[in-house]
Amino acid sequence: MLGTYLRNYLDMDKLVIRGGNPLLGTIRVSGAKNAALPAMAAAILTEEPVILENIPQVRDIETTRKLLAEMGAEVELGYGRAQHRTTICCRNLASPEASYELVKTMRASTLVLGPLVARCGRARVSLPGGCAIGARPVDLHIKGLERLGAVITQEHGFIEASAKRLRGAEIVFDKITVTGTEDLLMAAVLAEGESIMLNCAREPEVADLADLLNKMGAQVEGAGTSTIRVKGVSRLHGAKHRIIPDRIEAGTFIIAGALTGGDLNVAGCDPRHFMALLQKLEEAGVKTAHSADAVRVIGGPSRAADVVTEEYPGFPTDMQAQYMALATQANGTSIITENIFENRFMHAQELVRMGASIKIEGRRAVVRGRTPLSAAAVLASDLRASASLVLAALVAEGESIIDRVYHIDRGYEHIEEKLRGVGAQIRRIGEMLPKKVAAPVVRA
Ligand code: EPZ
């Protein structure tokens, strides 16, 4: 009761941004949320402790902590240390279930399905339902688990899966799915015999998960390519692993630097993970220079460049909204085609309210630039849409207020502190709880 009351207040947080300041200096990238989530789920696969470093302090991580804790796992989120170390011990998994209460707030909760069946022989996971950016079914997770020998039923909004021991199999994904690949990979590592997975997602987060699994004693080859081979083992052990940097957070900051026309060094990232973005920015006339672990961005876009979102290594759907903010400041017409999700243009109308010229035609957004942006009160609809509004506000004239900031807190660690550190005028209002509540320190 009290939790709901406080959460309602927390959800009233707003970001107030006064545009116009060039961003100058160095901004540091956190660990990748989308690599950390499957890594935490992978801890289910062993009775021994798994130590994960570079875990970002964001709300989805806290949701995953709750999810694992409800099953009986011990999870220590140690944000007091520089390395953001988390220790997860799944010795006792008394209740291999994921409740609707948690799954409805984070679809990535379905990542526990594969590891739970593999380790416990059964799992009961709530179906996630629709989402702001598209229908996002989980049929491919289910089909893949059935190929591995699980018996699956769907009742009362839950997926129930059981298998005495999963058996290795050949799985061909009908469509490329990131968490689907990760879920089935985690199931296959404890299956009896060999699995071959074809048409897999090639995202760096999949390769990072395979690295962790191999450290735990799994035998996985080919992760990061479209064919993954797994030799099943009977048990896995504990391991220590450092999560890769967040390529989407890095890309968001690079666009912030480009938009504000400063001189920004985005440090602690891996530019090899976002070459499609860097190439597109070059096409749009943005000047960047990169080393092995940083990107320096000097100056904004000079011309329009079209974008088509694709699976990795193509241009990521998770950068589409942020790129749209940039396109409003490029000279000419940019056509942005969203191929991955059917409803991922919710930010467009909010950008229009700030002065952008954007027309949506089905899966295409036609952005005419350059239009000056003026501050407005806007509403964030999902994680990356919120990032796009923050970016627009950084160059808009006047003071913008971005509502429903809880979306941004799901995936960006202390965004206002980081941006303020490089000269942005940004503050949070409406807080009833300390900022770091998004992911509380359980033990330092
Ligand atoms: C992952 O979601 C990311 N989430 C998303 O990041 C990202 O937008 C998405 O991949 C695409 O890159 C995590 O990694 C935790 P998909 P995921 O399964 O795995 C369809 C962010 O902002 N599909 O690769 O759920 C689906 O509807 C987020 O950080 C099926 O049809 O996405 C979509 O059209 C949001 N059946 C396409 O595949 C299935 O069973 C790709 O989705 C599964 C997916």
Short mmCIF file of C-alpha atoms and ligand atoms in Angstrom, two decimals:
data_model
loop_
_atom_site.label_atom_id
_atom_site.label_comp_id
_atom_site.label_asym_id
_atom_site.label_seq_id
_atom_site.Cartn_x
_atom_site.Cartn_y
_atom_site.Cartn_z
CA MET A 1 0.00 0.00 0.00
CA LEU A 2 2.68 2.43 1.09
CA GLY A 3 4.86 1.19 -1.79
CA THR A 4 2.17 2.04 -4.34
CA TYR A 5 1.64 5.43 -2.74
CA LEU A 6 5.32 6.27 -2.91
CA ARG A 7 5.65 4.88 -6.41
CA ASN A 8 2.86 7.12 -7.60
CA TYR A 9 4.81 10.07 -6.31
CA LEU A 10 8.02 8.81 -7.86
CA ASP A 11 6.23 8.44 -11.19
CA MET A 12 5.36 12.10 -11.03
CA ASP A 13 9.00 13.01 -11.50
CA LYS A 14 9.65 15.45 -14.29
CA LEU A 15 12.80 16.67 -15.95
CA VAL A 16 13.15 20.40 -16.45
CA ILE A 17 15.62 21.28 -19.20
CA ARG A 18 16.67 24.71 -20.41
CA GLY A 19 18.06 24.37 -23.91
CA GLY A 20 20.93 26.09 -25.61
CA ASN A 21 24.05 25.04 -23.70
CA PRO A 22 26.76 23.32 -25.75
CA LEU A 23 27.91 20.11 -24.06
CA LEU A 24 31.61 20.21 -23.21
CA GLY A 25 33.89 17.70 -21.49
CA THR A 26 33.70 14.00 -20.79
CA ILE A 27 30.60 11.93 -20.11
CA ARG A 28 30.92 8.28 -19.02
CA VAL A 29 28.85 5.40 -20.31
CA SER A 30 27.40 2.83 -17.86
CA GLY A 31 27.03 -0.92 -18.26
CA ALA A 32 24.51 -2.14 -20.84
CA LYS A 33 21.04 -2.68 -19.38
CA ASN A 34 20.19 -5.12 -22.16
CA ALA A 35 23.29 -7.22 -21.41
CA ALA A 36 22.82 -7.01 -17.64
CA LEU A 37 19.23 -8.34 -17.72
CA PRO A 38 20.03 -11.70 -19.40
CA ALA A 39 23.21 -12.00 -17.32
CA MET A 40 21.14 -11.76 -14.13
CA ALA A 41 18.74 -14.39 -15.51
CA ALA A 42 21.72 -16.65 -16.30
CA ALA A 43 22.49 -16.83 -12.57
CA ILE A 44 19.39 -19.07 -12.30
CA LEU A 45 21.37 -21.78 -14.08
CA THR A 46 23.69 -22.50 -11.15
CA GLU A 47 23.53 -23.05 -7.41
CA GLU A 48 26.76 -21.11 -6.99
CA PRO A 49 27.12 -17.32 -6.76
CA VAL A 50 27.46 -15.32 -9.97
CA ILE A 51 29.23 -11.98 -9.61
CA LEU A 52 28.40 -9.33 -12.19
CA GLU A 53 30.29 -6.06 -12.49
CA ASN A 54 29.31 -2.86 -14.29
CA ILE A 55 25.60 -3.39 -13.61
CA PRO A 56 23.82 -0.08 -14.34
CA GLN A 57 21.80 1.51 -11.58
CA VAL A 58 18.50 1.62 -13.44
CA ARG A 59 14.98 0.59 -12.63
CA ASP A 60 14.84 -2.53 -14.85
CA ILE A 61 17.71 -3.98 -12.83
CA GLU A 62 15.78 -3.41 -9.63
CA THR A 63 12.77 -5.14 -11.22
CA THR A 64 14.98 -8.12 -12.08
CA ARG A 65 16.30 -8.17 -8.53
CA LYS A 66 12.72 -8.41 -7.25
CA LEU A 67 11.90 -11.09 -9.81
CA LEU A 68 14.81 -13.27 -8.71
CA ALA A 69 14.21 -12.57 -5.01
CA GLU A 70 10.58 -13.69 -5.33
CA MET A 71 11.86 -17.05 -6.61
CA GLY A 72 14.09 -17.44 -3.58
CA ALA A 73 17.39 -16.09 -4.92
CA GLU A 74 19.73 -13.96 -2.84
CA VAL A 75 20.65 -10.79 -4.73
CA GLU A 76 23.04 -8.13 -3.50
CA LEU A 77 23.09 -4.97 -5.59
CA GLY A 78 26.30 -3.24 -4.61
CA TYR A 79 26.18 0.26 -6.02
CA GLY A 80 28.41 1.60 -3.26
CA ARG A 81 31.42 0.29 -5.15
CA ALA A 82 32.82 1.86 -8.27
CA GLN A 83 32.35 -1.33 -10.27
CA HIS A 84 28.60 -1.58 -9.51
CA ARG A 85 29.00 -5.17 -8.44
CA THR A 86 26.03 -7.50 -8.05
CA THR A 87 26.18 -10.96 -6.53
CA ILE A 88 23.36 -13.39 -7.23
CA CYS A 89 23.02 -16.75 -5.59
CA CYS A 90 20.24 -19.05 -6.79
CA ARG A 91 20.97 -21.94 -4.42
CA ASN A 92 17.32 -22.23 -3.44
CA LEU A 93 14.72 -21.51 -6.07
CA ALA A 94 11.66 -22.50 -4.09
CA SER A 95 9.24 -20.79 -6.43
CA PRO A 96 10.23 -20.85 -10.14
CA GLU A 97 7.62 -18.24 -11.07
CA ALA A 98 7.46 -14.74 -12.52
CA SER A 99 4.39 -12.83 -11.38
CA TYR A 100 2.19 -10.65 -13.57
CA GLU A 101 2.91 -7.73 -11.22
CA LEU A 102 6.57 -7.73 -12.28
CA VAL A 103 6.32 -9.02 -15.85
CA LYS A 104 3.82 -6.30 -16.80
CA THR A 105 6.36 -3.63 -15.79
CA MET A 106 9.23 -5.23 -17.72
CA ARG A 107 8.82 -7.54 -20.72
CA ALA A 108 12.40 -8.75 -20.44
CA SER A 109 11.16 -10.78 -17.43
CA THR A 110 10.43 -13.54 -19.96
CA LEU A 111 14.20 -14.09 -19.98
CA VAL A 112 13.77 -16.25 -16.87
CA LEU A 113 11.60 -18.80 -18.71
CA GLY A 114 14.40 -20.78 -20.42
CA PRO A 115 16.80 -20.86 -17.46
CA LEU A 116 14.03 -21.85 -15.01
CA VAL A 117 12.91 -24.87 -17.06
CA ALA A 118 16.51 -25.87 -17.62
CA ARG A 119 17.47 -25.66 -13.95
CA CYS A 120 14.22 -26.51 -12.10
CA GLY A 121 12.39 -28.62 -14.66
CA ARG A 122 9.43 -26.26 -14.49
CA ALA A 123 8.55 -22.60 -14.82
CA ARG A 124 5.45 -20.46 -14.52
CA VAL A 125 5.89 -17.07 -16.14
CA SER A 126 3.21 -14.48 -16.75
CA LEU A 127 2.57 -13.56 -20.39
CA PRO A 128 3.71 -9.97 -20.85
CA GLY A 129 0.81 -8.68 -23.00
CA GLY A 130 1.07 -5.72 -25.39
CA CYS A 131 3.44 -2.82 -25.10
CA ALA A 132 3.66 0.85 -26.08
CA ILE A 133 5.92 0.14 -29.07
CA GLY A 134 4.23 -2.92 -30.59
CA ALA A 135 2.48 -6.24 -30.00
CA ARG A 136 5.74 -8.02 -29.12
CA PRO A 137 4.58 -11.64 -28.90
CA VAL A 138 6.72 -14.33 -27.23
CA ASP A 139 5.70 -17.18 -29.56
CA LEU A 140 9.28 -17.78 -30.69
CA HIS A 141 10.48 -18.34 -27.11
CA ILE A 142 7.68 -20.90 -26.67
CA LYS A 143 8.26 -22.69 -29.99
CA GLY A 144 11.98 -22.94 -29.29
CA LEU A 145 11.46 -24.40 -25.82
CA GLU A 146 9.06 -26.95 -27.28
CA ARG A 147 11.78 -27.94 -29.77
CA LEU A 148 14.02 -28.53 -26.75
CA GLY A 149 11.41 -30.91 -25.34
CA ALA A 150 9.52 -28.71 -22.89
CA VAL A 151 5.80 -29.23 -22.49
CA ILE A 152 4.12 -25.86 -22.54
CA THR A 153 0.62 -24.81 -21.64
CA GLN A 154 -0.89 -21.35 -21.49
CA GLU A 155 -3.60 -20.72 -18.93
CA HIS A 156 -4.90 -17.78 -16.93
CA GLY A 157 -2.36 -15.46 -18.55
CA PHE A 158 0.62 -17.62 -17.61
CA ILE A 159 3.05 -19.77 -19.59
CA GLU A 160 3.68 -23.02 -17.77
CA ALA A 161 6.62 -25.05 -18.98
CA SER A 162 7.97 -28.35 -17.77
CA ALA A 163 10.64 -30.84 -18.80
CA LYS A 164 12.46 -33.49 -16.82
CA ARG A 165 15.60 -32.56 -18.75
CA LEU A 166 15.65 -30.53 -21.95
CA ARG A 167 17.10 -32.22 -25.05
CA GLY A 168 19.38 -30.55 -27.56
CA ALA A 169 17.69 -29.73 -30.88
CA GLU A 170 17.97 -27.71 -34.06
CA ILE A 171 16.11 -24.43 -33.75
CA VAL A 172 15.54 -22.11 -36.69
CA PHE A 173 14.12 -18.76 -35.62
CA ASP A 174 11.32 -17.65 -37.97
CA LYS A 175 12.30 -14.09 -37.17
CA ILE A 176 15.36 -12.61 -35.51
CA THR A 177 14.68 -12.04 -31.82
CA VAL A 178 17.18 -10.75 -29.27
CA THR A 179 15.71 -11.96 -25.98
CA GLY A 180 14.34 -15.04 -27.77
CA THR A 181 17.90 -16.01 -28.78
CA GLU A 182 19.12 -15.31 -25.23
CA ASP A 183 16.29 -17.24 -23.57
CA LEU A 184 16.81 -20.36 -25.68
CA LEU A 185 20.58 -20.16 -25.40
CA MET A 186 20.20 -20.26 -21.61
CA ALA A 187 17.86 -23.24 -21.92
CA ALA A 188 20.16 -25.13 -24.31
CA VAL A 189 23.29 -24.92 -22.15
CA LEU A 190 21.86 -27.40 -19.63
CA ALA A 191 20.08 -29.59 -22.22
CA GLU A 192 21.19 -33.11 -22.94
CA GLY A 193 23.14 -33.20 -26.19
CA GLU A 194 23.90 -30.63 -28.83
CA SER A 195 21.78 -27.73 -30.05
CA ILE A 196 22.18 -25.71 -33.22
CA MET A 197 20.39 -22.39 -33.34
CA LEU A 198 19.98 -20.72 -36.74
CA ASN A 199 18.92 -17.18 -37.66
CA CYS A 200 19.99 -15.95 -34.21
CA ALA A 201 20.24 -12.32 -33.14
CA ARG A 202 23.84 -11.07 -33.52
CA GLU A 203 23.69 -8.26 -30.97
CA PRO A 204 26.78 -7.71 -28.75
CA GLU A 205 24.51 -8.42 -25.77
CA VAL A 206 23.99 -12.01 -27.03
CA ALA A 207 27.76 -12.48 -27.33
CA ASP A 208 28.24 -11.03 -23.84
CA LEU A 209 25.73 -13.52 -22.42
CA ALA A 210 27.56 -16.40 -24.14
CA ASP A 211 30.84 -15.16 -22.63
CA LEU A 212 29.30 -15.33 -19.17
CA LEU A 213 27.78 -18.77 -19.82
CA ASN A 214 31.13 -20.12 -21.01
CA LYS A 215 32.76 -18.75 -17.84
CA MET A 216 30.11 -20.72 -15.92
CA GLY A 217 31.20 -23.92 -17.70
CA ALA A 218 28.86 -23.91 -20.70
CA GLN A 219 30.03 -24.86 -24.18
CA VAL A 220 28.71 -22.21 -26.54
CA GLU A 221 30.22 -21.33 -29.90
CA GLY A 222 29.26 -18.77 -32.51
CA ALA A 223 27.36 -16.24 -30.35
CA GLY A 224 27.45 -12.89 -32.14
CA THR A 225 26.89 -14.68 -35.48
CA SER A 226 23.61 -16.02 -36.81
CA THR A 227 24.50 -19.66 -36.00
CA ILE A 228 25.06 -20.68 -32.39
CA ARG A 229 26.16 -24.19 -31.40
CA VAL A 230 25.73 -25.42 -27.86
CA LYS A 231 27.00 -28.64 -26.32
CA GLY A 232 24.79 -29.22 -23.31
CA VAL A 233 26.44 -29.86 -19.92
CA SER A 234 24.87 -31.35 -16.79
CA ARG A 235 25.74 -28.50 -14.44
CA LEU A 236 27.17 -24.99 -14.39
CA HIS A 237 29.22 -23.26 -11.71
CA GLY A 238 29.58 -19.71 -10.43
CA ALA A 239 31.59 -17.07 -12.29
CA LYS A 240 32.60 -13.43 -12.32
CA HIS A 241 31.83 -11.30 -15.34
CA ARG A 242 31.98 -7.65 -16.37
CA ILE A 243 29.01 -6.38 -18.39
CA ILE A 244 29.79 -4.62 -21.69
CA PRO A 245 29.20 -0.84 -21.99
CA ASP A 246 25.77 0.38 -23.06
CA ARG A 247 25.93 1.11 -26.79
CA ILE A 248 22.51 2.80 -26.80
CA GLU A 249 23.40 5.12 -23.93
CA ALA A 250 26.66 5.93 -25.74
CA GLY A 251 24.76 6.67 -28.95
CA THR A 252 22.30 8.88 -27.08
CA PHE A 253 25.15 10.98 -25.65
CA ILE A 254 26.88 11.19 -29.04
CA ILE A 255 23.69 12.64 -30.52
CA ALA A 256 23.43 15.02 -27.54
CA GLY A 257 26.94 16.27 -28.35
CA ALA A 258 26.14 16.62 -32.04
CA LEU A 259 22.87 18.46 -31.41
CA THR A 260 24.24 20.97 -28.95
CA GLY A 261 27.31 21.74 -31.05
CA GLY A 262 29.82 21.38 -28.24
CA ASP A 263 32.90 19.23 -27.89
CA LEU A 264 31.91 16.08 -26.06
CA ASN A 265 33.98 13.04 -25.24
CA VAL A 266 31.79 9.96 -24.71
CA ALA A 267 34.06 7.69 -22.69
CA GLY A 268 33.98 4.07 -21.55
CA CYS A 269 32.14 2.76 -24.61
CA ASP A 270 32.99 0.30 -27.38
CA PRO A 271 32.61 2.03 -30.78
CA ARG A 272 32.74 -1.35 -32.57
CA HIS A 273 29.25 -1.94 -31.15
CA PHE A 274 27.69 1.06 -32.90
CA MET A 275 29.44 1.41 -36.23
CA ALA A 276 26.10 1.75 -38.08
CA LEU A 277 25.31 4.84 -36.02
CA LEU A 278 28.77 6.37 -36.50
CA GLN A 279 28.53 5.81 -40.24
CA LYS A 280 25.09 7.39 -40.39
CA LEU A 281 26.29 10.41 -38.41
CA GLU A 282 29.19 10.83 -40.84
CA GLU A 283 26.66 10.75 -43.70
CA ALA A 284 24.73 13.52 -41.91
CA GLY A 285 27.91 15.59 -41.60
CA VAL A 286 28.48 15.12 -37.86
CA LYS A 287 32.19 15.15 -37.05
CA THR A 288 33.33 12.36 -34.76
CA ALA A 289 36.65 10.74 -33.94
CA HIS A 290 36.94 7.49 -32.05
CA SER A 291 39.50 5.45 -30.18
CA ALA A 292 39.08 1.93 -28.77
CA ASP A 293 36.90 3.08 -25.88
CA ALA A 294 35.70 6.63 -26.56
CA VAL A 295 34.05 8.81 -29.17
CA ARG A 296 34.64 12.53 -29.46
CA VAL A 297 31.92 14.50 -31.17
CA ILE A 298 32.45 17.99 -32.44
CA GLY A 299 29.69 19.85 -34.22
CA GLY A 300 26.21 19.08 -35.41
CA PRO A 301 24.57 17.65 -38.52
CA SER A 302 24.91 19.60 -41.74
CA ARG A 303 22.61 17.54 -43.99
CA ALA A 304 19.75 15.08 -43.87
CA ALA A 305 20.39 11.33 -44.08
CA ASP A 306 17.77 8.57 -44.29
CA VAL A 307 17.71 5.78 -41.74
CA VAL A 308 16.25 2.27 -41.83
CA THR A 309 16.21 0.30 -38.58
CA GLU A 310 17.42 -3.27 -38.77
CA GLU A 311 18.69 -6.05 -36.59
CA TYR A 312 22.33 -5.79 -35.53
CA PRO A 313 24.69 -4.89 -37.12
CA GLY A 314 22.19 -2.57 -38.86
CA PHE A 315 20.95 0.72 -37.43
CA PRO A 316 19.29 -0.09 -34.07
CA THR A 317 15.61 0.54 -33.44
CA ASP A 318 16.70 1.64 -29.95
CA MET A 319 18.44 4.69 -31.55
CA GLN A 320 15.61 5.61 -33.92
CA ALA A 321 13.85 8.09 -31.62
CA GLN A 322 17.11 9.85 -30.73
CA TYR A 323 18.10 10.03 -34.39
CA MET A 324 14.74 11.65 -35.15
CA ALA A 325 15.57 14.48 -32.73
CA LEU A 326 18.85 14.97 -34.62
CA ALA A 327 17.10 14.89 -37.99
CA THR A 328 14.98 17.90 -36.99
CA GLN A 329 18.23 19.90 -36.88
CA ALA A 330 19.69 18.68 -40.21
CA ASN A 331 19.13 20.61 -43.43
CA GLY A 332 16.79 18.72 -45.75
CA THR A 333 14.35 15.84 -45.51
CA SER A 334 15.26 12.65 -43.66
CA ILE A 335 13.15 9.55 -44.09
CA ILE A 336 13.24 7.26 -41.08
CA THR A 337 11.88 3.74 -41.58
CA GLU A 338 11.09 1.63 -38.51
CA ASN A 339 11.29 -2.05 -39.42
CA ILE A 340 11.43 -3.78 -36.05
CA PHE A 341 8.42 -2.51 -34.10
CA GLU A 342 5.10 -1.43 -35.58
CA ASN A 343 4.30 1.43 -33.23
CA ARG A 344 7.59 3.07 -32.33
CA PHE A 345 6.89 6.66 -33.41
CA MET A 346 5.12 7.96 -30.30
CA HIS A 347 7.85 10.58 -29.78
CA ALA A 348 7.14 12.17 -33.19
CA GLN A 349 4.01 14.03 -32.09
CA GLU A 350 5.77 15.35 -28.99
CA LEU A 351 8.66 16.58 -31.16
CA VAL A 352 6.09 18.27 -33.41
CA ARG A 353 4.77 20.08 -30.33
CA MET A 354 8.29 21.46 -29.91
CA GLY A 355 8.32 22.80 -33.48
CA ALA A 356 9.55 19.84 -35.54
CA SER A 357 8.05 19.05 -38.93
CA ILE A 358 7.37 15.31 -38.97
CA LYS A 359 4.80 13.30 -40.91
CA ILE A 360 4.16 9.66 -40.14
CA GLU A 361 3.26 7.45 -43.10
CA GLY A 362 2.88 3.90 -41.82
CA ARG A 363 6.33 2.66 -40.90
CA ARG A 364 8.02 5.81 -42.26
CA ALA A 365 8.56 9.17 -40.63
CA VAL A 366 9.33 12.08 -42.92
CA VAL A 367 11.31 14.71 -41.03
CA ARG A 368 11.83 18.12 -42.63
CA GLY A 369 14.72 20.09 -41.22
CA ARG A 370 16.03 22.28 -40.07
CA THR A 371 13.29 23.67 -37.80
CA PRO A 372 14.11 25.65 -34.67
CA LEU A 373 12.71 23.91 -31.60
CA SER A 374 10.92 25.72 -28.81
CA ALA A 375 10.51 24.46 -25.27
CA ALA A 376 7.25 22.74 -24.34
CA ALA A 377 5.71 20.45 -21.77
CA VAL A 378 5.95 16.97 -23.29
CA LEU A 379 5.07 13.42 -22.33
CA ALA A 380 7.48 10.49 -22.50
CA SER A 381 5.84 7.31 -23.83
CA ASP A 382 8.67 4.77 -23.58
CA LEU A 383 12.33 4.57 -22.73
CA ARG A 384 13.95 5.70 -25.99
CA ALA A 385 11.12 8.16 -26.74
CA SER A 386 11.98 9.90 -23.47
CA ALA A 387 15.63 10.07 -24.50
CA SER A 388 14.60 11.69 -27.77
CA LEU A 389 12.62 14.36 -25.90
CA VAL A 390 15.56 15.07 -23.59
CA LEU A 391 17.76 15.55 -26.67
CA ALA A 392 15.27 17.90 -28.31
CA ALA A 393 14.93 19.89 -25.09
CA LEU A 394 18.71 20.35 -24.93
CA VAL A 395 18.53 22.49 -28.10
CA ALA A 396 15.05 23.99 -27.73
CA GLU A 397 14.69 27.62 -26.86
CA GLY A 398 13.41 28.01 -23.32
CA GLU A 399 12.53 25.57 -20.55
CA SER A 400 10.96 22.21 -21.40
CA ILE A 401 9.26 19.95 -18.92
CA ILE A 402 9.35 16.23 -19.62
CA ASP A 403 6.72 14.22 -17.81
CA ARG A 404 6.67 10.46 -17.04
CA VAL A 405 10.38 10.35 -16.44
CA TYR A 406 10.03 6.86 -14.95
CA HIS A 407 10.41 5.58 -18.50
CA ILE A 408 13.88 7.06 -18.77
CA ASP A 409 14.83 5.74 -15.32
CA ARG A 410 14.27 2.21 -16.63
CA GLY A 411 17.38 2.38 -18.76
CA TYR A 412 19.51 5.50 -18.24
CA GLU A 413 21.65 5.73 -15.12
CA HIS A 414 21.46 9.18 -13.46
CA ILE A 415 20.94 10.86 -16.81
CA GLU A 416 20.44 14.32 -15.37
CA GLU A 417 23.61 14.15 -13.26
CA LYS A 418 25.64 12.95 -16.23
CA LEU A 419 24.31 15.65 -18.58
CA ARG A 420 24.67 18.36 -15.93
CA GLY A 421 28.32 17.32 -15.56
CA VAL A 422 28.99 18.38 -19.16
CA GLY A 423 27.12 21.65 -19.00
CA ALA A 424 23.43 20.91 -19.61
CA GLN A 425 20.84 22.84 -17.61
CA ILE A 426 18.73 19.95 -16.40
CA ARG A 427 17.05 19.16 -13.11
CA ARG A 428 14.50 16.76 -11.71
CA ILE A 429 11.41 17.93 -9.91
CA GLY A 430 8.56 16.25 -8.10
CA GLU A 431 10.66 13.76 -6.26
CA MET A 432 9.27 12.37 -3.06
CA LEU A 433 12.03 9.79 -2.77
CA PRO A 434 15.78 10.11 -3.15
CA LYS A 435 16.89 9.83 -6.77
CA LYS A 436 18.80 6.62 -6.26
CA VAL A 437 15.61 4.80 -5.25
CA ALA A 438 15.35 3.65 -8.88
CA ALA A 439 17.66 0.87 -7.78
CA PRO A 440 18.31 0.93 -4.04
CA VAL A 441 21.56 -0.11 -2.45
CA VAL A 442 20.90 -3.47 -0.88
CA ARG A 443 24.46 -3.80 0.30
CA ALA A 444 27.34 -1.47 -0.50
C1 EPZ B 1 15.22 -6.47 -27.33
O1 EPZ B 1 13.82 -6.68 -27.12
C2 EPZ B 1 15.62 -5.28 -26.50
N1 EPZ B 1 15.36 -5.59 -25.09
C3 EPZ B 1 14.85 -4.06 -26.95
O2 EPZ B 1 15.34 -2.95 -26.22
C4 EPZ B 1 15.12 -3.82 -28.44
O3 EPZ B 1 14.34 -2.75 -28.89
C5 EPZ B 1 14.78 -5.08 -29.24
O4 EPZ B 1 15.51 -6.22 -28.70
C6 EPZ B 1 15.15 -4.97 -30.71
O5 EPZ B 1 16.50 -4.68 -30.85
C7 EPZ B 1 16.25 -6.29 -24.38
O6 EPZ B 1 17.29 -6.70 -24.87
C8 EPZ B 1 15.95 -6.52 -22.95
P1 EPZ B 1 12.94 -8.83 -30.25
P2 EPZ B 1 13.15 -8.03 -27.59
O7 EPZ B 1 12.41 -10.11 -29.71
O8 EPZ B 1 14.13 -9.13 -27.48
C9 EPZ B 1 9.15 -9.90 -32.87
C10 EPZ B 1 15.12 -0.83 -25.13
O9 EPZ B 1 14.65 0.29 -25.42
N2 EPZ B 1 9.00 -11.12 -32.04
O10 EPZ B 1 14.29 -8.84 -30.85
O11 EPZ B 1 11.87 -8.15 -26.85
C11 EPZ B 1 8.89 -8.61 -32.08
O12 EPZ B 1 7.53 -8.33 -31.95
C12 EPZ B 1 14.41 -2.09 -25.59
O13 EPZ B 1 16.11 -1.01 -24.41
C13 EPZ B 1 8.04 -12.05 -32.38
O14 EPZ B 1 7.29 -11.88 -33.34
O15 EPZ B 1 12.87 -7.75 -29.09
C14 EPZ B 1 9.65 -7.60 -32.90
O16 EPZ B 1 8.89 -7.18 -33.98
C15 EPZ B 1 13.00 -1.99 -25.91
N3 EPZ B 1 7.93 -13.17 -31.60
C16 EPZ B 1 10.85 -8.40 -33.42
O17 EPZ B 1 10.48 -9.78 -33.29
C17 EPZ B 1 8.75 -13.42 -30.52
O18 EPZ B 1 8.59 -14.45 -29.87
C18 EPZ B 1 12.14 -8.18 -32.66
O19 EPZ B 1 11.90 -8.24 -31.26
C19 EPZ B 1 9.72 -12.45 -30.22
C20 EPZ B 1 9.83 -11.33 -30.99
#
